[in-house]
mmCIF file of C-alpha atoms and ligand atoms in Angstrom:
data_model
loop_
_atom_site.group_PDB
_atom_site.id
_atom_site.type_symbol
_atom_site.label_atom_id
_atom_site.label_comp_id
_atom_site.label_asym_id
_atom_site.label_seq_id
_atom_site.Cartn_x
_atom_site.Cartn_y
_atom_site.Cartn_z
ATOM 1 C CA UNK A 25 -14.572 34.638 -15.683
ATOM 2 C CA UNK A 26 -13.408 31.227 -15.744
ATOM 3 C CA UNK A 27 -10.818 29.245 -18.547
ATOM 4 C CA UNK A 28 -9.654 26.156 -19.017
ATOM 5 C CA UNK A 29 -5.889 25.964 -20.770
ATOM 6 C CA UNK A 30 -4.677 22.949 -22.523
ATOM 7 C CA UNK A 31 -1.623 21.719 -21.745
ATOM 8 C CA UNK A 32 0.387 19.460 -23.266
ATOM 9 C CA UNK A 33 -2.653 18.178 -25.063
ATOM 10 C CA UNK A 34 -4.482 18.053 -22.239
ATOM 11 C CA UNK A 35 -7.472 19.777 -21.043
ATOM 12 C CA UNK A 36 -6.534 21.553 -17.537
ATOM 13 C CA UNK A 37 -10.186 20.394 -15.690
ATOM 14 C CA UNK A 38 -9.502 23.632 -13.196
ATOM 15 C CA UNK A 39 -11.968 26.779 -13.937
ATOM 16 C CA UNK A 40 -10.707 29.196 -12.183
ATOM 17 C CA UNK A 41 -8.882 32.556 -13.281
ATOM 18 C CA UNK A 42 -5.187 31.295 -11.398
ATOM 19 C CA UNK A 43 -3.476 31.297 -14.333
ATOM 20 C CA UNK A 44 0.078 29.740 -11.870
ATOM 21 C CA UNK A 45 -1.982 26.782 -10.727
ATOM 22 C CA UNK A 46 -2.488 26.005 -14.186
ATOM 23 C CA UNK A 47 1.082 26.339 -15.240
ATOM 24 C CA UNK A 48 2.353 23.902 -12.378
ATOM 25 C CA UNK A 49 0.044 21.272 -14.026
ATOM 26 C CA UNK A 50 2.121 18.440 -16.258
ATOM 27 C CA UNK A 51 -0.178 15.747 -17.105
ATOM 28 C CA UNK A 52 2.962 14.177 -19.407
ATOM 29 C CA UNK A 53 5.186 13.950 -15.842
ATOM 30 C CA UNK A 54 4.933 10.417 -14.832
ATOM 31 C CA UNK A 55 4.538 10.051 -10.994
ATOM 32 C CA UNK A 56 5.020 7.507 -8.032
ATOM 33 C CA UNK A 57 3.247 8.028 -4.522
ATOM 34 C CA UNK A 58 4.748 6.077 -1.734
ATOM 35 C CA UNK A 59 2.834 6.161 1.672
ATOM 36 C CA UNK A 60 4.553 6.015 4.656
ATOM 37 C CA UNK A 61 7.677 7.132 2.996
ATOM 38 C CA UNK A 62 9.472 9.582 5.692
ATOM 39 C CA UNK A 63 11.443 6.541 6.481
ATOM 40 C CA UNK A 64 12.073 3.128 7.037
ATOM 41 C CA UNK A 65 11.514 0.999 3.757
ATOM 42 C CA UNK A 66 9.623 3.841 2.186
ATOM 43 C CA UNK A 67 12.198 6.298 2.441
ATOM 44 C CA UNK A 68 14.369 3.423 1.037
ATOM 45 C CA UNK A 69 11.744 2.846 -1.751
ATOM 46 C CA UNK A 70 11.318 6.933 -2.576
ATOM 47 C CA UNK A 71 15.302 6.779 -2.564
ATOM 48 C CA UNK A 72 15.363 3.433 -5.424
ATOM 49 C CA UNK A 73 12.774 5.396 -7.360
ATOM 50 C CA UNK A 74 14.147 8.781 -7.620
ATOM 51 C CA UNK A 75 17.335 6.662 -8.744
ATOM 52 C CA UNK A 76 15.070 4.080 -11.450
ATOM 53 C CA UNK A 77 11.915 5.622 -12.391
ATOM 54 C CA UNK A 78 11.515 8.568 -14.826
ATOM 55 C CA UNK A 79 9.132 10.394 -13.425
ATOM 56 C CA UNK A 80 8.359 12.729 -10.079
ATOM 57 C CA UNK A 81 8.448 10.915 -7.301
ATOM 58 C CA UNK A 82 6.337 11.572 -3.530
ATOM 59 C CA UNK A 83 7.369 11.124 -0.323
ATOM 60 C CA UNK A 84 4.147 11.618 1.700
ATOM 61 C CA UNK A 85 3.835 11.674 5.215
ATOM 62 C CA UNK A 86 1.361 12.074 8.074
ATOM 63 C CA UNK A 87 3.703 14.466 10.113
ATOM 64 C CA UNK A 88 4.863 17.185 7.271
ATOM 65 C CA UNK A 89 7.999 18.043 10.004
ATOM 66 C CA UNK A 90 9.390 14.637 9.451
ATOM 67 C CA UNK A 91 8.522 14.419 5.591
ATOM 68 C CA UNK A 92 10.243 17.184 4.901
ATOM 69 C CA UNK A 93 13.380 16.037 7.027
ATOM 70 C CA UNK A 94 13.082 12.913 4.741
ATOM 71 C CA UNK A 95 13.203 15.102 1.484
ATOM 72 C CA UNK A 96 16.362 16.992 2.874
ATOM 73 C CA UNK A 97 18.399 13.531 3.592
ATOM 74 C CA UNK A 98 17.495 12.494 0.001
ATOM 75 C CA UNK A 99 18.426 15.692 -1.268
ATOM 76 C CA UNK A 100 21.765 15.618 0.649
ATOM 77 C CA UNK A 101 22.340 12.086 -1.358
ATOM 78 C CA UNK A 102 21.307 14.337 -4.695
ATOM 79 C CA UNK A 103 17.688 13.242 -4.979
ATOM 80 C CA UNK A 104 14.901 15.297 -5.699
ATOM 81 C CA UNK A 105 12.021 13.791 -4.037
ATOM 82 C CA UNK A 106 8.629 15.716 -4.088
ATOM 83 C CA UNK A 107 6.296 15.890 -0.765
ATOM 84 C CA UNK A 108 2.735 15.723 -0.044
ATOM 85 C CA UNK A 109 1.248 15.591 3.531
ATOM 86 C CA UNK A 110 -0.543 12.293 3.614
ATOM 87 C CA UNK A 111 -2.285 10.461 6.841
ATOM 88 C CA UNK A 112 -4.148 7.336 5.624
ATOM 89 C CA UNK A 113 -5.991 6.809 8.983
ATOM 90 C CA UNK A 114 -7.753 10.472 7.424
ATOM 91 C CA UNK A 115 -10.006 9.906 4.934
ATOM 92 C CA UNK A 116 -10.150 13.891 4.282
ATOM 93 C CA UNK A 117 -6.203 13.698 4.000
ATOM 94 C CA UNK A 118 -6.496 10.582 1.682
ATOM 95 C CA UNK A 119 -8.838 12.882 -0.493
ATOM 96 C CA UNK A 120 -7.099 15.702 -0.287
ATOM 97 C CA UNK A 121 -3.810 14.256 -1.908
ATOM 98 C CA UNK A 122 -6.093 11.943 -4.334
ATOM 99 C CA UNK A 123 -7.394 15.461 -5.271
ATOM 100 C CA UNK A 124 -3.767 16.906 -6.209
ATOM 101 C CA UNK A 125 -2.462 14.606 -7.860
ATOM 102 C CA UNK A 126 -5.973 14.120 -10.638
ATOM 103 C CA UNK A 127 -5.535 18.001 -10.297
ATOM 104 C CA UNK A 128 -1.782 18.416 -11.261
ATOM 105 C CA UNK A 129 -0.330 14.472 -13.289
ATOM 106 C CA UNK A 130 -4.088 13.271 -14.225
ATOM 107 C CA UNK A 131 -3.880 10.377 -11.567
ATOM 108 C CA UNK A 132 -1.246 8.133 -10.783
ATOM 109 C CA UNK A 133 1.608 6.111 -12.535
ATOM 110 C CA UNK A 134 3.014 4.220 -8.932
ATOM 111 C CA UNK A 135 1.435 3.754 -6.109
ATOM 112 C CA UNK A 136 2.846 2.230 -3.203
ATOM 113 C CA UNK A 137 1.068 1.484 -0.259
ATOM 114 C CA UNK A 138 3.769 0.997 2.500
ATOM 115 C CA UNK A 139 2.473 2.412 5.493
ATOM 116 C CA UNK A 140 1.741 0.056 8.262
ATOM 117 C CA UNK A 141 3.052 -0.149 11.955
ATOM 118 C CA UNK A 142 3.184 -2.802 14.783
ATOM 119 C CA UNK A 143 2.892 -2.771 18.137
ATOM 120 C CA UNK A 144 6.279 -4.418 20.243
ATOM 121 C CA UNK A 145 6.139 -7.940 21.516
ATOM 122 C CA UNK A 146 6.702 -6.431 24.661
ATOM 123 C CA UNK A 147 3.599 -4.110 24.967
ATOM 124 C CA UNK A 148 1.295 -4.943 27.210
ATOM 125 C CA UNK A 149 -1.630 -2.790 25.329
ATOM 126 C CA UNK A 150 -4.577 -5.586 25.630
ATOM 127 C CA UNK A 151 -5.057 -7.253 22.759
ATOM 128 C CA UNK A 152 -8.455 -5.969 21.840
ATOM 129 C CA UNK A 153 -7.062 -2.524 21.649
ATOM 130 C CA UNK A 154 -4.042 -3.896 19.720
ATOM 131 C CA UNK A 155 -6.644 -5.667 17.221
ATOM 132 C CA UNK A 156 -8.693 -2.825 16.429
ATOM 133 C CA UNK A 157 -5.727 0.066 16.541
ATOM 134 C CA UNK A 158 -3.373 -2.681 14.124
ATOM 135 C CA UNK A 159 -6.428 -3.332 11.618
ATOM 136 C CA UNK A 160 -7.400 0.608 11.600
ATOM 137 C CA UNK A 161 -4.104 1.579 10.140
ATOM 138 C CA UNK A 162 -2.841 -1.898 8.015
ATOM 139 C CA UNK A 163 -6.095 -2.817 6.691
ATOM 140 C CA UNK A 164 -8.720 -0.476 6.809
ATOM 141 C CA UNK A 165 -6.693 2.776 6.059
ATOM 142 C CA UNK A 166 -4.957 0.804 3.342
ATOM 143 C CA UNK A 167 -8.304 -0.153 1.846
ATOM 144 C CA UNK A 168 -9.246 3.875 1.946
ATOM 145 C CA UNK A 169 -6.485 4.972 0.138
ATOM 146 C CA UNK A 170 -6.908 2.540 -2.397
ATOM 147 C CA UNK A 171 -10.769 3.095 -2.253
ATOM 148 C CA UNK A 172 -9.696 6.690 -3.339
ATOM 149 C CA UNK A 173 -6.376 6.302 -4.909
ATOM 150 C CA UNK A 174 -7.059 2.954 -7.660
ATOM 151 C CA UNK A 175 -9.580 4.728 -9.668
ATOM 152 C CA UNK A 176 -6.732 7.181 -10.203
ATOM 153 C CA UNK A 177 -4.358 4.496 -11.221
ATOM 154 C CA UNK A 178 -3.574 5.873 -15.107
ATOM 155 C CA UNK A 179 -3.073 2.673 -17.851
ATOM 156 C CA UNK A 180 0.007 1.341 -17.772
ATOM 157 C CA UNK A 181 -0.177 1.977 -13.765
ATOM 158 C CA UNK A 182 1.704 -0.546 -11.357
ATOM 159 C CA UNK A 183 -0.019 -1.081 -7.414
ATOM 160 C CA UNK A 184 2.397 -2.200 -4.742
ATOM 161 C CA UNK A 185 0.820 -3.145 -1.060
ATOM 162 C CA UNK A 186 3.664 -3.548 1.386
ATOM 163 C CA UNK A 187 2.302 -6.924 3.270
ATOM 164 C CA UNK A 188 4.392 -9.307 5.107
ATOM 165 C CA UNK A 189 4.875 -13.250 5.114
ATOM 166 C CA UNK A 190 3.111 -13.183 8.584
ATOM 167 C CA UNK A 191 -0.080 -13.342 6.497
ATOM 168 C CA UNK A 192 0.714 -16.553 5.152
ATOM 169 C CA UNK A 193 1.575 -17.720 8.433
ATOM 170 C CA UNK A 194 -1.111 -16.420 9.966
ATOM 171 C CA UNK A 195 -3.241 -17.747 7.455
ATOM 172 C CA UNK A 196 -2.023 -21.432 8.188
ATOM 173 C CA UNK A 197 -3.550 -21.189 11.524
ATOM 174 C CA UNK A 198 -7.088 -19.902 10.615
ATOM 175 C CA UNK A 199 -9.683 -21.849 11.000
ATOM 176 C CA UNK A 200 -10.163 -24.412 8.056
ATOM 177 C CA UNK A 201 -13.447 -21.841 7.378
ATOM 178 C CA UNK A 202 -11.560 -19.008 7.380
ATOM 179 C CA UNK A 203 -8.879 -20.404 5.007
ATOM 180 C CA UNK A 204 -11.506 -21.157 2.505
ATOM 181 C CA UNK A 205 -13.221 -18.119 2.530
ATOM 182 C CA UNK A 206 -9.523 -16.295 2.094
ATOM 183 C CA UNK A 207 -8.540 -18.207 -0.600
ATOM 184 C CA UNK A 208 -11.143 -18.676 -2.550
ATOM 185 C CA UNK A 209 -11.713 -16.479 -5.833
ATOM 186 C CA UNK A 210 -15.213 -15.274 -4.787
ATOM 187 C CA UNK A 211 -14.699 -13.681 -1.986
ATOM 188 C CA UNK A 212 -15.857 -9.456 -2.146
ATOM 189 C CA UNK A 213 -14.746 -6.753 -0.902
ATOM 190 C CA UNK A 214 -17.552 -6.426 1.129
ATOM 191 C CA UNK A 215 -17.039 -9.850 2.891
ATOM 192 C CA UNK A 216 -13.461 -9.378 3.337
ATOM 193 C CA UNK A 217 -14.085 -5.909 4.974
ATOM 194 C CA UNK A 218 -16.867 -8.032 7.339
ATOM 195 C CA UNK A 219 -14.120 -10.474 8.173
ATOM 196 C CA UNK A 220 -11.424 -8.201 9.397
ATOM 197 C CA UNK A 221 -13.649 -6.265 11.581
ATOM 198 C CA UNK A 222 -15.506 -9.202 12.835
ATOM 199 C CA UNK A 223 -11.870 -10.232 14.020
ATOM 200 C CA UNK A 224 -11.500 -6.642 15.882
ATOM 201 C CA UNK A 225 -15.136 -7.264 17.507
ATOM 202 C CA UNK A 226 -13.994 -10.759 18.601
ATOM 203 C CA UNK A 227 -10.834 -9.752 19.810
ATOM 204 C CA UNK A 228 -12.447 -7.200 22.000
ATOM 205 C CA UNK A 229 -14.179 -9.709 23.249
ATOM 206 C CA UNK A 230 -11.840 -12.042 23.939
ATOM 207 C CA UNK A 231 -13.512 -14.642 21.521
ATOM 208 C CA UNK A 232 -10.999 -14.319 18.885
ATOM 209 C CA UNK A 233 -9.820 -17.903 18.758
ATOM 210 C CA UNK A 234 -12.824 -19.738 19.231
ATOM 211 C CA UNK A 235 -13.948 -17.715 15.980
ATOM 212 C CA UNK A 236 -10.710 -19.371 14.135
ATOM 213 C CA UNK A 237 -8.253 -16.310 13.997
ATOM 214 C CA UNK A 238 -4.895 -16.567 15.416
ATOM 215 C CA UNK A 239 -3.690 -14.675 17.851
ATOM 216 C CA UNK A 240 -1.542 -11.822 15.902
ATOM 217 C CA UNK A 241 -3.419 -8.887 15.309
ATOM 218 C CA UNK A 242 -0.267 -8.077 12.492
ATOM 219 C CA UNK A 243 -0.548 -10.983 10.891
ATOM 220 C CA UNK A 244 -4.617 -10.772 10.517
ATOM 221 C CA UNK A 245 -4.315 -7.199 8.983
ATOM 222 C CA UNK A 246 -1.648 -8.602 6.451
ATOM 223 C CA UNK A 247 -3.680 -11.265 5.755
ATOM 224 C CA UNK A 248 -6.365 -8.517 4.678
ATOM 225 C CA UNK A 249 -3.600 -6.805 3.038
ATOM 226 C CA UNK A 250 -2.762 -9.997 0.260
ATOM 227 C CA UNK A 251 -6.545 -10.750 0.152
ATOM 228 C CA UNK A 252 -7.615 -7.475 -0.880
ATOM 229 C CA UNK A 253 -4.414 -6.744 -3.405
ATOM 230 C CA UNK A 254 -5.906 -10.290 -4.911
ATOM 231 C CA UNK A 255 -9.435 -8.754 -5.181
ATOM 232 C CA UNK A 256 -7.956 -5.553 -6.673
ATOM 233 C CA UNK A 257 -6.169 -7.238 -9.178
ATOM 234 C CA UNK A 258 -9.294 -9.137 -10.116
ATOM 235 C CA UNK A 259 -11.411 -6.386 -10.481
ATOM 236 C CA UNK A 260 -8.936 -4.028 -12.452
ATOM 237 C CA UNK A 261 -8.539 -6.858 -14.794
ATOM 238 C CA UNK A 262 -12.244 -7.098 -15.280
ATOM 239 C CA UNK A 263 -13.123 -3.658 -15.308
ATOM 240 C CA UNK A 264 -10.431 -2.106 -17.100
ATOM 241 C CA UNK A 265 -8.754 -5.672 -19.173
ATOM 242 C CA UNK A 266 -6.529 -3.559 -21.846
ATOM 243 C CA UNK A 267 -4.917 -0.419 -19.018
ATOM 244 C CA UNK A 268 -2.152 -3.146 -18.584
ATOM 245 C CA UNK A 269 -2.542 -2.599 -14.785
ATOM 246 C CA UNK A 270 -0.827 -4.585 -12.340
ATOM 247 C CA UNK A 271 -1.510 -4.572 -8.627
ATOM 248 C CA UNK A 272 0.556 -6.951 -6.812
ATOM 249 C CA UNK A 273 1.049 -7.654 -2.697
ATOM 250 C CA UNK A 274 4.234 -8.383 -1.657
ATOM 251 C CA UNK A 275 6.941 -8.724 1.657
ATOM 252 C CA UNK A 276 9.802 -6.703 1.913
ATOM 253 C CA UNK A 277 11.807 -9.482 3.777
ATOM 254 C CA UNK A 278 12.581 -9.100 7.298
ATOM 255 C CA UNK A 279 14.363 -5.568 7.240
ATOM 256 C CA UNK A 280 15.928 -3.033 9.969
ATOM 257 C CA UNK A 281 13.460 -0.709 10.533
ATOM 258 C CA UNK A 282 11.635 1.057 13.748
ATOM 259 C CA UNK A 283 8.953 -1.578 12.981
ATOM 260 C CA UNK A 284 10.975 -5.125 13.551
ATOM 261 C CA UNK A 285 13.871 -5.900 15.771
ATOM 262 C CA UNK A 286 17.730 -4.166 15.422
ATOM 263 C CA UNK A 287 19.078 -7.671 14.827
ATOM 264 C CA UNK A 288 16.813 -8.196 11.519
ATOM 265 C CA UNK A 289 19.056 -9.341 8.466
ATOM 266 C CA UNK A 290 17.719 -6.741 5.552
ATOM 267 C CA UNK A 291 19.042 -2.992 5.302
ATOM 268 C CA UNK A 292 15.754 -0.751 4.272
ATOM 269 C CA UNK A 293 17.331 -0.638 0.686
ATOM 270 C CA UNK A 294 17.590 -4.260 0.851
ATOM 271 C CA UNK A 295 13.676 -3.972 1.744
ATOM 272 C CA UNK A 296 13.007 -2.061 -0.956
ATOM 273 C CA UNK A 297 14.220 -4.593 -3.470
ATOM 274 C CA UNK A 298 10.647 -6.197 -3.877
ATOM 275 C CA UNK A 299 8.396 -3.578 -4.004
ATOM 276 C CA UNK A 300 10.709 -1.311 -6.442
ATOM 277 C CA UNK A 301 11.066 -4.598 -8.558
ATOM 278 C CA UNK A 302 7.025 -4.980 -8.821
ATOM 279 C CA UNK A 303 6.660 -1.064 -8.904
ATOM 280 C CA UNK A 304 8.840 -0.860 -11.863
ATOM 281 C CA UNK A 305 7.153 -4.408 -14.191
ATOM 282 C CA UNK A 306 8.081 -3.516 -17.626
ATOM 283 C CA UNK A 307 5.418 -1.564 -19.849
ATOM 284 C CA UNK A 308 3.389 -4.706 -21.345
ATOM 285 C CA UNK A 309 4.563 -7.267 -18.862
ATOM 286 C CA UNK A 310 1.069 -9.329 -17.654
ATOM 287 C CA UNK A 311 2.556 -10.806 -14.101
ATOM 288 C CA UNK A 312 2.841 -10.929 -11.991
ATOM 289 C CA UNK A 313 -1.044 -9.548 -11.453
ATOM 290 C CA UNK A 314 -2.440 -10.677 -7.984
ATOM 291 C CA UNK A 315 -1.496 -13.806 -8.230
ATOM 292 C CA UNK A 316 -1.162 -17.114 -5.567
ATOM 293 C CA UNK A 317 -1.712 -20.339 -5.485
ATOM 294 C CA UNK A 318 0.723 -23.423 -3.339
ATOM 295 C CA UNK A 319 4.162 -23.027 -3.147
ATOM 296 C CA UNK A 320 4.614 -25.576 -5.919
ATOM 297 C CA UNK A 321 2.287 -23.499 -8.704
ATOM 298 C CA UNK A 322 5.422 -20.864 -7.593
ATOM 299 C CA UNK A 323 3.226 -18.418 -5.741
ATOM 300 C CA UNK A 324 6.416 -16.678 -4.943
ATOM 301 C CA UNK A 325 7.075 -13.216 -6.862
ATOM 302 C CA UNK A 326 10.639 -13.579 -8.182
ATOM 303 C CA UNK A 327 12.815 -10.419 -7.785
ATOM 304 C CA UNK A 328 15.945 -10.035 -8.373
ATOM 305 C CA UNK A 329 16.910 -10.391 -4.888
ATOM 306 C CA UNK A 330 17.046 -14.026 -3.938
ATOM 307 C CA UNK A 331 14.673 -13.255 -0.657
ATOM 308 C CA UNK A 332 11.099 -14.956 -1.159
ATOM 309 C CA UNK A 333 7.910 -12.206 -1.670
ATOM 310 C CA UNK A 334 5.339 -14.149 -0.784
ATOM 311 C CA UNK A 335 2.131 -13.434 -2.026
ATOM 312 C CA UNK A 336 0.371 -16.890 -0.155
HETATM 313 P P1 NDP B 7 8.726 1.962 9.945
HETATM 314 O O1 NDP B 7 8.087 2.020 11.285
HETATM 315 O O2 NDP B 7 10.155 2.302 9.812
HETATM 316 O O3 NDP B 7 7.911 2.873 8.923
HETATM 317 C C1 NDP B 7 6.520 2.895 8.900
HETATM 318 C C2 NDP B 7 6.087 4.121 8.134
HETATM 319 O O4 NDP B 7 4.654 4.135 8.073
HETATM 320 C C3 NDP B 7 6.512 5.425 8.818
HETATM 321 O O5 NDP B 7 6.867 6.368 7.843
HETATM 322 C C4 NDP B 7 5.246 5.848 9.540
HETATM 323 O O6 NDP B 7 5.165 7.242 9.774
HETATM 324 C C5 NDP B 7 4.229 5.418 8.493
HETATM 325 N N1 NDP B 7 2.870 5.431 8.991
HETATM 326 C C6 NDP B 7 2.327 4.777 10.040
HETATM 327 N N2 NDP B 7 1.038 5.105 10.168
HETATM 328 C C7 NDP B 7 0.747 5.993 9.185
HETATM 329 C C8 NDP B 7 -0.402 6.703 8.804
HETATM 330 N N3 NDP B 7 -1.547 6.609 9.475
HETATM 331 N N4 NDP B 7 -0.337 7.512 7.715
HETATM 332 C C9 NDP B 7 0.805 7.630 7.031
HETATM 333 N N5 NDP B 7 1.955 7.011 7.357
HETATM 334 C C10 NDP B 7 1.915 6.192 8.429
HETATM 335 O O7 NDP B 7 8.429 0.481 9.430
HETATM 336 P P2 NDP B 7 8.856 -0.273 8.069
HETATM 337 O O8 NDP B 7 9.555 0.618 7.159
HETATM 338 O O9 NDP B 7 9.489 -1.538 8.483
HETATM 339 O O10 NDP B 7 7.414 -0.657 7.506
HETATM 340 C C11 NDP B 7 6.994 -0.378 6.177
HETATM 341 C C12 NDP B 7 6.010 -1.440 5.750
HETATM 342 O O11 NDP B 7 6.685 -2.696 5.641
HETATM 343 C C13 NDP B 7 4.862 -1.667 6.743
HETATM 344 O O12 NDP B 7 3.653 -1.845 6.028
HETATM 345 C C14 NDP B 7 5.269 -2.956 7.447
HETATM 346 O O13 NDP B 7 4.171 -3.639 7.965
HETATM 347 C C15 NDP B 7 5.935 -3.694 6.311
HETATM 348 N N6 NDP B 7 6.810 -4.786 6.702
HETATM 349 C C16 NDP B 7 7.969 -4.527 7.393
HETATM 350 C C17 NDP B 7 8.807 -5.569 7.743
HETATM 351 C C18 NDP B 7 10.082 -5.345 8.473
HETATM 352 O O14 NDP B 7 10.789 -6.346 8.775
HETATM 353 N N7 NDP B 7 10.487 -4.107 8.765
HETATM 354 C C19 NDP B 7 8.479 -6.969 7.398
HETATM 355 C C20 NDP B 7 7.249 -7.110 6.653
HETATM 356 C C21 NDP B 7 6.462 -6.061 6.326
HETATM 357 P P3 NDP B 7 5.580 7.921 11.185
HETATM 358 O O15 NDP B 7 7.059 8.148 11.132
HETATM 359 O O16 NDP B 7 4.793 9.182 11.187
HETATM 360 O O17 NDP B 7 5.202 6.961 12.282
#
């Protein structure tokens, strides 16, 4: 025999007879997902949230060993952070968490997408492999969870993707081609998807830089990163113009992490300024909402730390 129970006004879409799954539904919690959040900037972010946002908030991790040490730190500051396993280079992980969270808040209120890694100036991995393992992880895992996770975004919903200023940088020294194609307003999914991996099939080949890319594998999967946010933002506003949505890319500043150098001037708190500021827009605000354009039409996100987030 299956049921469905209706809680707090809302239909429970489970038919099944487990009557305790049901009850550990609350589609009125509010809740934030961070990605990468076991530590680094998103532990720092989970940590800003717990403190800010009313609502459950996620750590999720790929190793579930060293998310749950995260949740134990924050719960040794008095934080009670939630955890779900969560591997975005697994499209059957991404799915599985996209699944519990429509199953148990109805979607999404936060999402963060702050995983990412980099390989160490020093490492002498060739750069093809560097190309194709960077761009697996920044770009193209980034693009599945959102793939899976922005149709779950709920109205009201803010979007957060951890990029870097090394896109813009990077940008500067793509071909004059490639710059047009990034910036214009036209560009698809599709194409942008086409782009990044024709830069992994021309870095394999050595034939990156005659095809216009730089030569930063990081900096090409940021560049993704902002382009795609842009897209995102474009479409949601489109598709769904009155859910109030905003999906903004943004850089953390150059922050103290595993990732960059020992010497960098940011704490992760200090990181997770930004991305907590843009996480956290006001209910109603419209911007900023993918947004870029030169430095003098202020493509810079203002936060309230003084530190650029540089969109473009
Ligand atoms: P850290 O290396 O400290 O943290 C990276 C986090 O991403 C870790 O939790 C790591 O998990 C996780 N991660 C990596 N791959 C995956 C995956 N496949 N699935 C799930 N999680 C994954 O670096 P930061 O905190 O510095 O980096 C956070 C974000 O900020 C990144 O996107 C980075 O590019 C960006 N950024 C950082 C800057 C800096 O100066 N630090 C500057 C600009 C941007 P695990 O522990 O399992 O490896």
């Amino acid at each position: 025999m299956s049921s469905n129970l209706i809680i707090s006004g809302s239909t429970c879409g489970f038919t099944h007879s487990c009557l305790s799954l049901c009850l550990c539904t609350d589609m009125s919690t509010k809740v934030a997902v961070v990605t990468g959040s076991n530590k680094g900037i998103g532990l720092a972010i989970v940590r800003a949230l717990c403190k800010q946002f009313d609502g459950d908030v996620y750590i999720t991790a790929r190793d579930v060993g060293r998310g749950e040490a995260a949740v134990k730190t924050l719960n040794s500051e008095g934080l009670k952070p939630k955890f779900h396993q969560l591997d975005i280079n697994d499209v059957n992980s991404i799915k599985t968490a996209a699944a519990y969270f429509k199953g148990k808040y109805d979607g999404v209120d936060i999402l963060i997408n702050n995983a990412g890694i980099a390989f160490k100036a020093a490492d002498t991995t060739p750069f093809g492999d560097q190309a194709e393992v960077t761009l697996r992880t920044n770009f193209f895992a980034t693009r599945d969870m959102s793939t899976h996770f922005l149709p779950l975004v709920k109205a009201g919903g803010r979007v957060v993707n951890v990029s870097s200023m090394l896109s813009a940088s990077g940008l500067k020294q793509c071909s004059p081609e490639l710059q047009q194609r990034f910036h214009s307003e036209d560009i698809t999914e599709d194409e942008l998807v086409a782009l990044m991996q024709r830069f992994v099939d021309e870095a394999k080949k050595g034939e990156h830089k005659q095809g216009g890319w730089p030569d930063m594998s990081y900096a090409v999967s940021k560049i993704g990163v902002t382009v795609l946010s842009m897209i995102h933002a474009r479409r949601v506003s489109k598709e769904r113009p009155k859910d109030g949505i905003l999906i903004n890319a943004c850089c953390p500043g150059w922050v103290r992490t595993e990732i960059a150098a020992p010497g960098a001037p940011k704490s992760p708190d200090e990181g997770a300024i930004t991305p907590v500021y843009l996480a956290l827009l006001a209910p109603g605000a419209t911007e900023p909402h993918g947004k870029r354009g030169t430095a003098a039409q202020s493509s810079l996100l203002l936060s309230p730390s003084s530190s650029a987030s540089l969109l473009w």
